[in-house]
Short mmCIF file of C-alpha atoms in Angstrom, two decimals:
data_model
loop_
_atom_site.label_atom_id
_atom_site.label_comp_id
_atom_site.label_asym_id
_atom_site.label_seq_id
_atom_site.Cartn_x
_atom_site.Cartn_y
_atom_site.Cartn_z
CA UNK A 231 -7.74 -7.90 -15.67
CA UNK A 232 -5.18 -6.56 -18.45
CA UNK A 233 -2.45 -8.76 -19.32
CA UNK A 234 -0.42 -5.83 -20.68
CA UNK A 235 1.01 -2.30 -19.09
CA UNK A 236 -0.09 1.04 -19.77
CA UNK A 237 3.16 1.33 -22.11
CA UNK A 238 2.30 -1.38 -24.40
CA UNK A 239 -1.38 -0.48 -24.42
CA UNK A 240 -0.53 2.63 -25.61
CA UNK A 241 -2.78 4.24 -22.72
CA UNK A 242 -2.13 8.25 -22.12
CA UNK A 243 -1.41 7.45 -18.13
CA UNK A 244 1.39 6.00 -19.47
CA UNK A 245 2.70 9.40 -19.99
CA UNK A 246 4.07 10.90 -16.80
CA UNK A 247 2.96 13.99 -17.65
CA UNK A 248 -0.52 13.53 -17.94
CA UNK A 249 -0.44 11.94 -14.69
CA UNK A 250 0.63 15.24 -13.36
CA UNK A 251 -2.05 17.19 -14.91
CA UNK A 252 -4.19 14.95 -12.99
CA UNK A 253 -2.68 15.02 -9.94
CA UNK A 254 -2.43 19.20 -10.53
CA UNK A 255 -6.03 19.65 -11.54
CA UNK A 256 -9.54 18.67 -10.10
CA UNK A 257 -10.12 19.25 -7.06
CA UNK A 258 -6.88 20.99 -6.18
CA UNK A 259 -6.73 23.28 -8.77
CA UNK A 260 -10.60 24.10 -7.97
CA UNK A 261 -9.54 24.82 -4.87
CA UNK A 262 -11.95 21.98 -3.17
CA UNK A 263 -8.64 20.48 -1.11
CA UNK A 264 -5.31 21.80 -0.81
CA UNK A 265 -2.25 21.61 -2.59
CA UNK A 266 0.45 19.14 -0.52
CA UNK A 267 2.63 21.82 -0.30
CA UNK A 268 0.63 24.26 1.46
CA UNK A 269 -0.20 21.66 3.77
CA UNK A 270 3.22 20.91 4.78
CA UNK A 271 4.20 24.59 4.61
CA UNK A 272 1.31 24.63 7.87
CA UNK A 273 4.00 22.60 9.91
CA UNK A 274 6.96 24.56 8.33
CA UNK A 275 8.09 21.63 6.45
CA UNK A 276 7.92 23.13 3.40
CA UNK A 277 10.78 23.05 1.08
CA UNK A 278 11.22 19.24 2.18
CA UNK A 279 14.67 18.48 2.69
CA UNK A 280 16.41 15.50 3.17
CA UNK A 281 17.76 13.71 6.99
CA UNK A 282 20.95 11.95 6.68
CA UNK A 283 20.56 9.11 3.69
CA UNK A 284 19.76 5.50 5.28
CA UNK A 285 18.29 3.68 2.15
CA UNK A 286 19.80 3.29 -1.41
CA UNK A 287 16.96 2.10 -3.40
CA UNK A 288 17.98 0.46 -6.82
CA UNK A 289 15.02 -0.28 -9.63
CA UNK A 290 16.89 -2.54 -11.80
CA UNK A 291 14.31 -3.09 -14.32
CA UNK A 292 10.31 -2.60 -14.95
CA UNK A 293 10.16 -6.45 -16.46
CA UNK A 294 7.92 -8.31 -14.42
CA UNK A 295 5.97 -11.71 -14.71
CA UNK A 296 3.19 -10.43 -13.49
CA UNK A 297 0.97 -7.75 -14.32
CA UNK A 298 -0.83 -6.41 -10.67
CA UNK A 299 -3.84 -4.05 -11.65
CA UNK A 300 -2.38 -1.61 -8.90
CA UNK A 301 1.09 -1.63 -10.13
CA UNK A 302 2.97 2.23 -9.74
CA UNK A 303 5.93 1.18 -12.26
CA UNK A 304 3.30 0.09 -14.58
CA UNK A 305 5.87 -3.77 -14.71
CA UNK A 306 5.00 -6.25 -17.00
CA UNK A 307 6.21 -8.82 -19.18
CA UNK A 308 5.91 -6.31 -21.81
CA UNK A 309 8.54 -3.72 -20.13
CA UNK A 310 12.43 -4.44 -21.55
CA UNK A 311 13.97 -1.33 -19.13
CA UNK A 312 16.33 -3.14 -17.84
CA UNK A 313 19.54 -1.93 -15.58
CA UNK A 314 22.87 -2.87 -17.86
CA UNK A 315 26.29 -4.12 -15.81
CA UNK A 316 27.87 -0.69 -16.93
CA UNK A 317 25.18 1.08 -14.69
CA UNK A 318 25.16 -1.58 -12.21
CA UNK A 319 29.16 -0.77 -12.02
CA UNK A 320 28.59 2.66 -11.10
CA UNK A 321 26.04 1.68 -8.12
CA UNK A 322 28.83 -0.50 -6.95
CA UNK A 323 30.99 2.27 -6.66
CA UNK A 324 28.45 4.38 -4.87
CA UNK A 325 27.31 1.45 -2.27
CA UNK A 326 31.07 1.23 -1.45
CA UNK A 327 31.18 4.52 -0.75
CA UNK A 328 27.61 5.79 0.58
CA UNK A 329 26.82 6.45 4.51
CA UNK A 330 23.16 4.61 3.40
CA UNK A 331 23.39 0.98 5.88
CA UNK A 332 20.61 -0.69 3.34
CA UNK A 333 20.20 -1.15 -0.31
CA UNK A 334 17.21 -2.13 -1.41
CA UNK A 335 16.45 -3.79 -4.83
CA UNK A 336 13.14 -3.17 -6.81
CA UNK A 337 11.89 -3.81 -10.41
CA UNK A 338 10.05 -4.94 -11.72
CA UNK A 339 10.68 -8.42 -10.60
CA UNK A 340 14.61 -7.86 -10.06
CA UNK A 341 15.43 -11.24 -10.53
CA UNK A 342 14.27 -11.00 -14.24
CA UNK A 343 17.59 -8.92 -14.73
CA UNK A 344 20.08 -10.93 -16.47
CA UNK A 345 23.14 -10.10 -14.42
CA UNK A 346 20.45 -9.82 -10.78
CA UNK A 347 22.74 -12.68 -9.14
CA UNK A 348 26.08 -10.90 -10.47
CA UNK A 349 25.17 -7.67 -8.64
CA UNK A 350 23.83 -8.95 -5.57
CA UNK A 351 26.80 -11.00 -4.86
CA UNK A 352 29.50 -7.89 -5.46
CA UNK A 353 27.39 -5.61 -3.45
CA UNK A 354 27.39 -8.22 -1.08
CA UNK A 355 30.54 -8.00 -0.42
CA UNK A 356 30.20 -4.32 0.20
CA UNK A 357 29.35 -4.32 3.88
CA UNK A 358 25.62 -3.32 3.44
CA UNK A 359 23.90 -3.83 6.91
CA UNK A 360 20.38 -4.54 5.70
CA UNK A 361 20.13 -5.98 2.03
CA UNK A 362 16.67 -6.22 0.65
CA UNK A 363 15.68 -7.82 -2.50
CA UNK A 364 11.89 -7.09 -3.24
CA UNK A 365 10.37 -9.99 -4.15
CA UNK A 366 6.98 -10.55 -6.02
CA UNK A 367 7.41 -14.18 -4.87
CA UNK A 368 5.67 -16.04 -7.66
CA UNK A 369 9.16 -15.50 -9.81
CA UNK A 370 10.51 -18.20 -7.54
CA UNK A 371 7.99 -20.40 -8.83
CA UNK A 372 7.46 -18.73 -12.98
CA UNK A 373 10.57 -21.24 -14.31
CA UNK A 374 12.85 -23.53 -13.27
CA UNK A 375 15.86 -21.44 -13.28
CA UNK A 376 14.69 -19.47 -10.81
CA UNK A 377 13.83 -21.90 -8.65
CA UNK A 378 17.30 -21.92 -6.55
CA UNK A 379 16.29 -18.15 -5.33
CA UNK A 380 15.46 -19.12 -1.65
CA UNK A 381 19.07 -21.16 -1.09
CA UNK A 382 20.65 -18.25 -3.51
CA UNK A 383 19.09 -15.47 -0.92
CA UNK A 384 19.99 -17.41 1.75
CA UNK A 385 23.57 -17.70 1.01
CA UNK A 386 24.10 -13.65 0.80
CA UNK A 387 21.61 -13.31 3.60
CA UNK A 388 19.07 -11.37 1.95
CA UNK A 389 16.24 -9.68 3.70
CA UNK A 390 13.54 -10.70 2.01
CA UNK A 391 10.31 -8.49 1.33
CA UNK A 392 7.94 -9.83 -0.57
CA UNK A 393 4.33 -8.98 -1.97
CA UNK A 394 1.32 -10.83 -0.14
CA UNK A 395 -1.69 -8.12 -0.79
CA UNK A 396 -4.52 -10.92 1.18
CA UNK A 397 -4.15 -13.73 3.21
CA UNK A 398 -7.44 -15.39 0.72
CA UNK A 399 -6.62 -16.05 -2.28
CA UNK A 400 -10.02 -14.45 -4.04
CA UNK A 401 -8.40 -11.05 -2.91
CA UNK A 402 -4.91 -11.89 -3.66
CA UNK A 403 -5.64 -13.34 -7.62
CA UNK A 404 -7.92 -10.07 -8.23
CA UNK A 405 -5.29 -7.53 -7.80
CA UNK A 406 -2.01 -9.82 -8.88
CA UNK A 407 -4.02 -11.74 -11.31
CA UNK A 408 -5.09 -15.55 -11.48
CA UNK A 409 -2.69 -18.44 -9.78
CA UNK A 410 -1.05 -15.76 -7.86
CA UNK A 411 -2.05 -17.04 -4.56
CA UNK A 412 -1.18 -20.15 -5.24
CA UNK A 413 2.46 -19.60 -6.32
CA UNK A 414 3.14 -17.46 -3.96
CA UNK A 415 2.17 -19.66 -1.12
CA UNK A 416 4.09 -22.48 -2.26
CA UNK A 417 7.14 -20.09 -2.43
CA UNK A 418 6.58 -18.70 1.38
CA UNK A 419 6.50 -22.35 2.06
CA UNK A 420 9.79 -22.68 0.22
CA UNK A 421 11.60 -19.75 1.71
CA UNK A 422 10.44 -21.22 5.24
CA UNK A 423 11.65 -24.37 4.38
CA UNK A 424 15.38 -22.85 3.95
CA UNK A 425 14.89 -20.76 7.16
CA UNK A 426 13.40 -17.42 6.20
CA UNK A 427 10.57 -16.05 8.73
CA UNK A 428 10.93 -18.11 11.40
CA UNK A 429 10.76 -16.32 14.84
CA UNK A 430 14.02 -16.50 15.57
CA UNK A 431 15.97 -16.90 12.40
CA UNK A 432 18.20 -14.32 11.24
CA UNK A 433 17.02 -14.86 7.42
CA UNK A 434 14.41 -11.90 7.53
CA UNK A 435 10.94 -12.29 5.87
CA UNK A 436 8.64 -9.63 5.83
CA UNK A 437 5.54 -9.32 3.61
CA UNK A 438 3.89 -6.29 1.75
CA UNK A 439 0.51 -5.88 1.96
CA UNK A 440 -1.13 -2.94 -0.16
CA UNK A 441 -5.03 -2.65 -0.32
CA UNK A 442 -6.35 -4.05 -2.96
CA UNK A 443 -9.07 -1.21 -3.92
CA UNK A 444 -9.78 2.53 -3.40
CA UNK A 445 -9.48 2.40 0.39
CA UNK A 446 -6.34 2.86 2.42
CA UNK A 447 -4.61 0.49 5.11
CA UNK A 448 -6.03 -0.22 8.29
CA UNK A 449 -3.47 -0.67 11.84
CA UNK A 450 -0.27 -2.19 10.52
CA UNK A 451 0.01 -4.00 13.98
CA UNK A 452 -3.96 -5.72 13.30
CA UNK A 453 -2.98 -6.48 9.75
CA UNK A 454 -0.05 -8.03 11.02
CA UNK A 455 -1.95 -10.24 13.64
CA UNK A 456 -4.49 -11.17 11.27
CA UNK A 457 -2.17 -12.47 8.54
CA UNK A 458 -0.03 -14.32 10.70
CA UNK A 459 -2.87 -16.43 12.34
CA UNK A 460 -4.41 -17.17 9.04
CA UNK A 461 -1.27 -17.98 7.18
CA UNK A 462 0.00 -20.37 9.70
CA UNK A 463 -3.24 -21.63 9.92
CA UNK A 464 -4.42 -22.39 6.77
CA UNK A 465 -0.55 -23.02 5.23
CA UNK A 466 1.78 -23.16 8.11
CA UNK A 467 3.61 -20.38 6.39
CA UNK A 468 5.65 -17.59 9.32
CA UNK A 469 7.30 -14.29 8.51
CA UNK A 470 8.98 -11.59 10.52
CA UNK A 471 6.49 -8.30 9.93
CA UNK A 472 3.96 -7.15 7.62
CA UNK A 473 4.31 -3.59 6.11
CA UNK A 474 0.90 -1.75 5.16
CA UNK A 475 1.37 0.03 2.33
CA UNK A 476 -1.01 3.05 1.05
CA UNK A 477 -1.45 3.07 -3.24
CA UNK A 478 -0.42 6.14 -4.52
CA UNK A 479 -2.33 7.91 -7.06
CA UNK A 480 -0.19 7.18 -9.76
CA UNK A 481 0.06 4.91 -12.90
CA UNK A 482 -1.50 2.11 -12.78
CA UNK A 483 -3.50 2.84 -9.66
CA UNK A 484 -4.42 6.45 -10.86
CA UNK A 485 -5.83 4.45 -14.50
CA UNK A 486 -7.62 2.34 -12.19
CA UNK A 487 -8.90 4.70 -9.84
CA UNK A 488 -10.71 6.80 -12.97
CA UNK A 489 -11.78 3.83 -14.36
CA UNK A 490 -13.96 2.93 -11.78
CA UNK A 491 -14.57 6.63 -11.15
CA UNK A 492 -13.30 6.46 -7.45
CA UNK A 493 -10.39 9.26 -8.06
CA UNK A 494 -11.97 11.94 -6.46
CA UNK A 495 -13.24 10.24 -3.64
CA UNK A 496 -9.74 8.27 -2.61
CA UNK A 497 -8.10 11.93 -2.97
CA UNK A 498 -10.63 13.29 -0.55
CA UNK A 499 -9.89 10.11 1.75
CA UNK A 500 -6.09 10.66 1.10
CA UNK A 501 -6.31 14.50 2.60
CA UNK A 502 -8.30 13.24 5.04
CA UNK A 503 -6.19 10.61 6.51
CA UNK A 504 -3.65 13.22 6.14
CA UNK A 505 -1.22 13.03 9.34
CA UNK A 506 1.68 15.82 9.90
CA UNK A 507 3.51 13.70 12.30
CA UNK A 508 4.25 11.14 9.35
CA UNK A 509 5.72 14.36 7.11
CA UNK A 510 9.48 14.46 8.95
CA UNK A 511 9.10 10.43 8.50
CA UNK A 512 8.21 10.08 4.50
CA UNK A 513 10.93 7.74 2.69
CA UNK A 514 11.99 10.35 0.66
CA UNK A 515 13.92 12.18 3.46
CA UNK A 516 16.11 9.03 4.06
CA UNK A 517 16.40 7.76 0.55
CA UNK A 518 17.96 8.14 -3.11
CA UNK A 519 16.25 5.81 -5.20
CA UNK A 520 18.25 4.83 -8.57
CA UNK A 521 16.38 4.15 -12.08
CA UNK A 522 17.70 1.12 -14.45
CA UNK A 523 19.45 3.93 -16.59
CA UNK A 524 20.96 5.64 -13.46
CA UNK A 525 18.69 8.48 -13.07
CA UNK A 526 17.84 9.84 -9.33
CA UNK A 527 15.37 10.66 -7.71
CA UNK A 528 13.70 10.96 -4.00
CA UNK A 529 11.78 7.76 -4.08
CA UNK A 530 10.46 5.53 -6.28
CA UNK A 531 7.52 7.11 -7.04
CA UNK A 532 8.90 10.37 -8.04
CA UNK A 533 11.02 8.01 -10.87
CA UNK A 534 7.69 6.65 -12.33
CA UNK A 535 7.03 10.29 -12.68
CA UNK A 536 10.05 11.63 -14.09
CA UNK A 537 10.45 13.55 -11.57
CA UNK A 538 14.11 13.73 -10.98
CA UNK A 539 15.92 15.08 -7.97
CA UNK A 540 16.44 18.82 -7.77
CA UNK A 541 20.08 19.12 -7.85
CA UNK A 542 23.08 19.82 -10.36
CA UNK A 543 23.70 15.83 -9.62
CA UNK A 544 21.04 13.64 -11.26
CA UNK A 545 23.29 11.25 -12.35
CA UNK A 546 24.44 8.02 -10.54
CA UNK A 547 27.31 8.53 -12.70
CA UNK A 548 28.07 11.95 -10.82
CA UNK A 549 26.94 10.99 -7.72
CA UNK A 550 28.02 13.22 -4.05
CA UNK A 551 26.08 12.62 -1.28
CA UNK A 552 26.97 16.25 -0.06
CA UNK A 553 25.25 18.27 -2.81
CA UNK A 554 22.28 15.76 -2.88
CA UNK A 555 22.02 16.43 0.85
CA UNK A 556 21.36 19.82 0.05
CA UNK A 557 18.82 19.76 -2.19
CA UNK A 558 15.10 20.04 -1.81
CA UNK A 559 13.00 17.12 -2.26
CA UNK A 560 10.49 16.95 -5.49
CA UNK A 561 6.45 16.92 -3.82
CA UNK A 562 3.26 17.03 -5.77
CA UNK A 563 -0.28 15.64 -4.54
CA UNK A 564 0.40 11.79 -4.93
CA UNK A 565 2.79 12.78 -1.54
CA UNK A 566 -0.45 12.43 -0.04
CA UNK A 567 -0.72 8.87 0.36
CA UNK A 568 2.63 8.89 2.13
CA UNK A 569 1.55 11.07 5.05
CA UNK A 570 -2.15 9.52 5.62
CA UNK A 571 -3.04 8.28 8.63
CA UNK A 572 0.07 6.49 10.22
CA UNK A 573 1.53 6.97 6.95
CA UNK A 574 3.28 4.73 4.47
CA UNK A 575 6.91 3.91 3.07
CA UNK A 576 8.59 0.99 1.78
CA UNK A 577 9.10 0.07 5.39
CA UNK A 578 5.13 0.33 6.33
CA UNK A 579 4.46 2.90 8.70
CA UNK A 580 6.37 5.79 9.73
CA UNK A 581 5.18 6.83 12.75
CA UNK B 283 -31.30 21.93 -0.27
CA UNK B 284 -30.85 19.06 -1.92
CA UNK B 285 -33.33 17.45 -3.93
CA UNK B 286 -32.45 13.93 -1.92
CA UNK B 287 -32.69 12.89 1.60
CA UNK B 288 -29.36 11.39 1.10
CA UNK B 289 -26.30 12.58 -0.12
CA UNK B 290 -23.19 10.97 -0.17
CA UNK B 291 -20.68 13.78 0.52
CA UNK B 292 -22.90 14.51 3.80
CA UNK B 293 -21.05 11.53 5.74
CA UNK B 294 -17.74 13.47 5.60
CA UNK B 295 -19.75 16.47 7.50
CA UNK B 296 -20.48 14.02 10.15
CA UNK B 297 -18.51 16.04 12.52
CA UNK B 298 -19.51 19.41 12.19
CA UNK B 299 -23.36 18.17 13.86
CA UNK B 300 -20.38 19.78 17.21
CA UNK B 301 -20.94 22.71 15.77
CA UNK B 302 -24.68 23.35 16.76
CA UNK B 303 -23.97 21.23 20.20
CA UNK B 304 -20.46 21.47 21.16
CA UNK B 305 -20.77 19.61 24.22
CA UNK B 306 -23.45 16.86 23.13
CA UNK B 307 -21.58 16.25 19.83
CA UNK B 308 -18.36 16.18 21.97
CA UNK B 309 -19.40 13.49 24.19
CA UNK B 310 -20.88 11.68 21.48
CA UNK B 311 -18.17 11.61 19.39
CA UNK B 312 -15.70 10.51 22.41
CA UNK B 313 -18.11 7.92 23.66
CA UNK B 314 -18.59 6.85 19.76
CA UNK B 315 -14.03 6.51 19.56
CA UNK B 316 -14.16 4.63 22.71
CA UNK B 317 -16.22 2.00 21.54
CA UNK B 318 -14.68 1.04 18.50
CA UNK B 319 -11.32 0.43 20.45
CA UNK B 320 -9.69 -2.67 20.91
CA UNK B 321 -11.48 -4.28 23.99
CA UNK B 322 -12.45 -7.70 25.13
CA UNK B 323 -13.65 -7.60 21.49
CA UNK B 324 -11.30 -6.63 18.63
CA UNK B 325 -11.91 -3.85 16.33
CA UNK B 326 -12.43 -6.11 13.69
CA UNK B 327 -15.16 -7.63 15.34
CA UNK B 328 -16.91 -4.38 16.43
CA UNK B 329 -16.27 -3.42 12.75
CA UNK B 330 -18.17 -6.38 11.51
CA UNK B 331 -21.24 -5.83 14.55
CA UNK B 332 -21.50 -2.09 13.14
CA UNK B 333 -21.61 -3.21 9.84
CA UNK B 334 -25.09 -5.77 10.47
CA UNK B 335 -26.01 -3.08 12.79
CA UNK B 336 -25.78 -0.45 10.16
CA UNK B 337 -27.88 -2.57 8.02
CA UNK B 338 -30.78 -2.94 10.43
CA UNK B 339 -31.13 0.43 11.03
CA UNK B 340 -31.19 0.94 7.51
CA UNK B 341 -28.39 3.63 7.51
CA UNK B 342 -26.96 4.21 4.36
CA UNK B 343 -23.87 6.35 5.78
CA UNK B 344 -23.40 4.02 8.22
CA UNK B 345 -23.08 0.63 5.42
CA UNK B 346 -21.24 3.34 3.25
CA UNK B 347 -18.33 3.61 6.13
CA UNK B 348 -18.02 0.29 7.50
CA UNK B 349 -18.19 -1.60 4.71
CA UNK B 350 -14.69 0.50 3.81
CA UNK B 351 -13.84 -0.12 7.14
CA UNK B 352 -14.29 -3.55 6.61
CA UNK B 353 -12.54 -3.59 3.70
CA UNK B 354 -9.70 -1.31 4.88
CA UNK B 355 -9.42 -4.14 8.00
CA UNK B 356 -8.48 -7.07 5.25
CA UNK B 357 -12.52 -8.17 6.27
CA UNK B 358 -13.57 -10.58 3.12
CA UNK B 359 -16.71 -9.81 1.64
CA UNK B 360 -17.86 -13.57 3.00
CA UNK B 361 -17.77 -12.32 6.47
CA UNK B 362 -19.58 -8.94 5.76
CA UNK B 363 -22.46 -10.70 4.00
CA UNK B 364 -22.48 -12.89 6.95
CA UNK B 365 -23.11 -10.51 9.17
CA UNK B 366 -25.49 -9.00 7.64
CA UNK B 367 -27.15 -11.91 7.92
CA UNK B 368 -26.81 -12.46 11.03
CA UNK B 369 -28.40 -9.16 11.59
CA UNK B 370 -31.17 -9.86 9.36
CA UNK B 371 -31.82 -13.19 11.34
CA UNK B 372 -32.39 -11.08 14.59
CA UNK B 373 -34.29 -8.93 12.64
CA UNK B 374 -36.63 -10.95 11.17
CA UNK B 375 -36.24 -12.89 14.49
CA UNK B 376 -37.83 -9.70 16.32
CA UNK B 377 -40.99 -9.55 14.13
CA UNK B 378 -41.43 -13.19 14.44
CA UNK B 379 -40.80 -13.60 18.07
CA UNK B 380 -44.11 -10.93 18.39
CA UNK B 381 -46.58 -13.50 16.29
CA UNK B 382 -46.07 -15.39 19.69
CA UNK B 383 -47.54 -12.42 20.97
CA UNK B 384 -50.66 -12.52 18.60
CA UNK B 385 -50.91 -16.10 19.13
CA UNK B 386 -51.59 -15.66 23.23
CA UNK B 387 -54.07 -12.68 22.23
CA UNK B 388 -55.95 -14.95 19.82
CA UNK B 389 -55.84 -18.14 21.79
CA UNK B 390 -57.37 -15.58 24.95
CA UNK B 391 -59.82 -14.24 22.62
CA UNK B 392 -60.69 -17.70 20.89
CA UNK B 393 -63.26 -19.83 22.40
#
């Protein structure tokens, strides 16, 4: 497993744009499987435009302490993007301001970023409804001065979401790397021990699982069962809901997927699997997701592309939710994995 | 035509066998989605019974999709090995079970 991102190994996926030639070429440009927006343009979906904005999605840095072989930001220790308190200013202002009734914080693992607990508490104060920090878990265990995190979360009632992609920990340390499990067990246990996840407690825990191969998600609802039996079992660990997540062809995932020369075949399962009733559902039509230097874009993984939004305002700095209401939303094939089978958001399923 | 009795890209055609037999393939294909629904067994489970299953009958399309399945169901790859055993067991079970078989015919024979 590599220790290091794509970045720092100097690796061409690393460069968004060659990731786009991929995603461009092969089979779709052979003309083997269609384009994603000739598919959508089937249901008459096609420009994609955005419903009324729900989520604010902040990335406030790629730094991680971990270094998951299926990573789409391509986080690692390595990565020093980080989201300064001038930017963080300017999302202040916007939360204040925005219709969206949940902000939700990525890296990265956000609570590397130096002023993290500075911006959660002033955007707590902002009257968010649903405030999600996404958590890779171990971070609460990685060094002491972290270690406060549950009580800390706890005391701005944070929604928790955190990172569990197996309930063994053979699968869990292969895609997260070794002594993941482990950490990240003793922190559910932690977080449960402050309150978060149990049945009836307001302090909401949900995990993330995301496959951890070339395949895609099976029934969120079975997943759900099947985690919650073992890890109350084994670890009498509870949480609120799991969210099945697809991997998107991008990054990390993409690098892996050629490595092991599964590309093709995971594009032919992703058009496969592909669902129209998930299209008016994708995240991107009820989201603005913000990079650490302010940049926006439809979702997260349109940022790891470049791929900013299509409007005259692509600055946070600048930022009216009119005109970004009006724009068309950024698609290219990786959109795939967000529409197949009961397709897949940052929420789990969408239909 | 290929030059192997097995290809790989053939499982996704798996459908189209409707097109020669409409209503054959149809029924089939119903009677094939009913099965593997949740029931007094899970789907897991029936995922895990196709799997040995698949092995028995020596189907290589067959391990080919539910050993994704498997894996797409959070199965480990402890409990697909053990059902394959298990299938092997009744396997090898059936070819033993017969030498009782050659053992009557023998002893009849035998003075």
């Amino acid at each position: 497993m590599a220790t290091k991102s794509l970045k720092a190994r100097h690796l061409e996926l690393a460069d968004h744009n060659r990731q786009l030639e991929i995603l461009n070429g092969g089979l779709f440009e052979e003309g083997e499987l269609p384009y994603f927006k000739d598919k959508i343009a089937e249901i008459g979906e096609f420009p994609l435009k955005p419903r009324n904005l729900e989520i604010l999605q902040i990335n406030v840095g790629y730094m991680c302490n971990q270094v998951c072989e299926h990573c789409h930001v391509d986080a690692g220790p390595d990565r020093k993007e980080i989201m300064t308190r001038e930017t963080m200013e300017l999302c202040l202002e916007v939360i204040r301001n925005t219709g969206a009734h949940t902000l939700d914080l990525t890296g990265g693992a956000p609570e590397m970023n130096p002023d993290f607990r500075w911006f959660v508490e002033e955007a707590s104060k902002a009257g968010i409804k649903d405030f999600i920090v996404r958590s890779n878990l171990t971070i609460i265990r990685a060094n002491k001065k972290y270690h406060d995190l549950p009580q800390f979360f706890k005391k701005h009632n944070i929604h928790v979401v955190s990172s569990m992609p197996h309930y063994t920990k053979g699968k869990t340390d292969k895609q997260r790397g070794d002594g993941v499990f482990d950490k990240s067990i003793k922190a559910l246990q932690e977080l449960n021990a402050v309150g978060y996840g149990m049945p009836d407690s307001p302090l909401r825990l949900d995990l993330v699982y995301n496959p951890s191969g070339a395949f895609l998600p099976s029934d969120q609802a079975a997943m759900e069962r099947d985690f919650k039996k073992a890890l109350k079992e084994d670890f009498d660990i509870s949480f609120h809901n799991l969210f099945a997540i697809t991997n998107l062809p991008i990054s990390r995932f993409l690098d892996y997927l050629i490595a092991s020369e599964n590309y093709d075949d995971y594009m032919i399962s992703l058009v496969d699997a592909y669902n129209p009733s998930a299209v008016q559902n994708v995240m991107c039509t009820n989201t603005i997701s913000v990079s650490w230097d302010g940049w926006l874009y439809d979702c997260d993984f349109n940022q790891m592309l470049d791929l900013k939004v299509a409007s005259k305002v692509q600055h946070i700095r600048e930022y009216n939710e009119d005109i970004l209401q009006n724009r068309n939303i950024i698609i290219s094939q990786h959109c795939y994995g967000c529409t197949a089978g009961a397709g897949s958001s940052c929420q789990g399923v969408v239909t | 035509m290929a030059n192997s009795y097995y290809d790989p890209s053939d499982l996704r055609k798996f459908g189209n066998i409707t097109e020669w037999s409409e209503e054959l393939g149809t029924k089939f294909f119903d009677y094939y989605n009913k099965v593997f629904e949740e029931g007094a067994l899970s789907a897991r489970e029936k995922s895990l019974i196709a799997l040995a299953v698949s092995h028995v009958v020596k189907c290589p399309y067959c391990i080919d999709a539910y050993t994704k399945d498997g894996l797409q169901r959070g199965i480990t790859k402890e409990e697909m090995m053990e059902a394959v055993h298990a299938g092997a067991a009744i396997e090898s079970g059936a070819t033993l079970v017969h030498g009782v078989q050659m053992m009557n015919k023998y002893n009849k024979l035998s003075m």
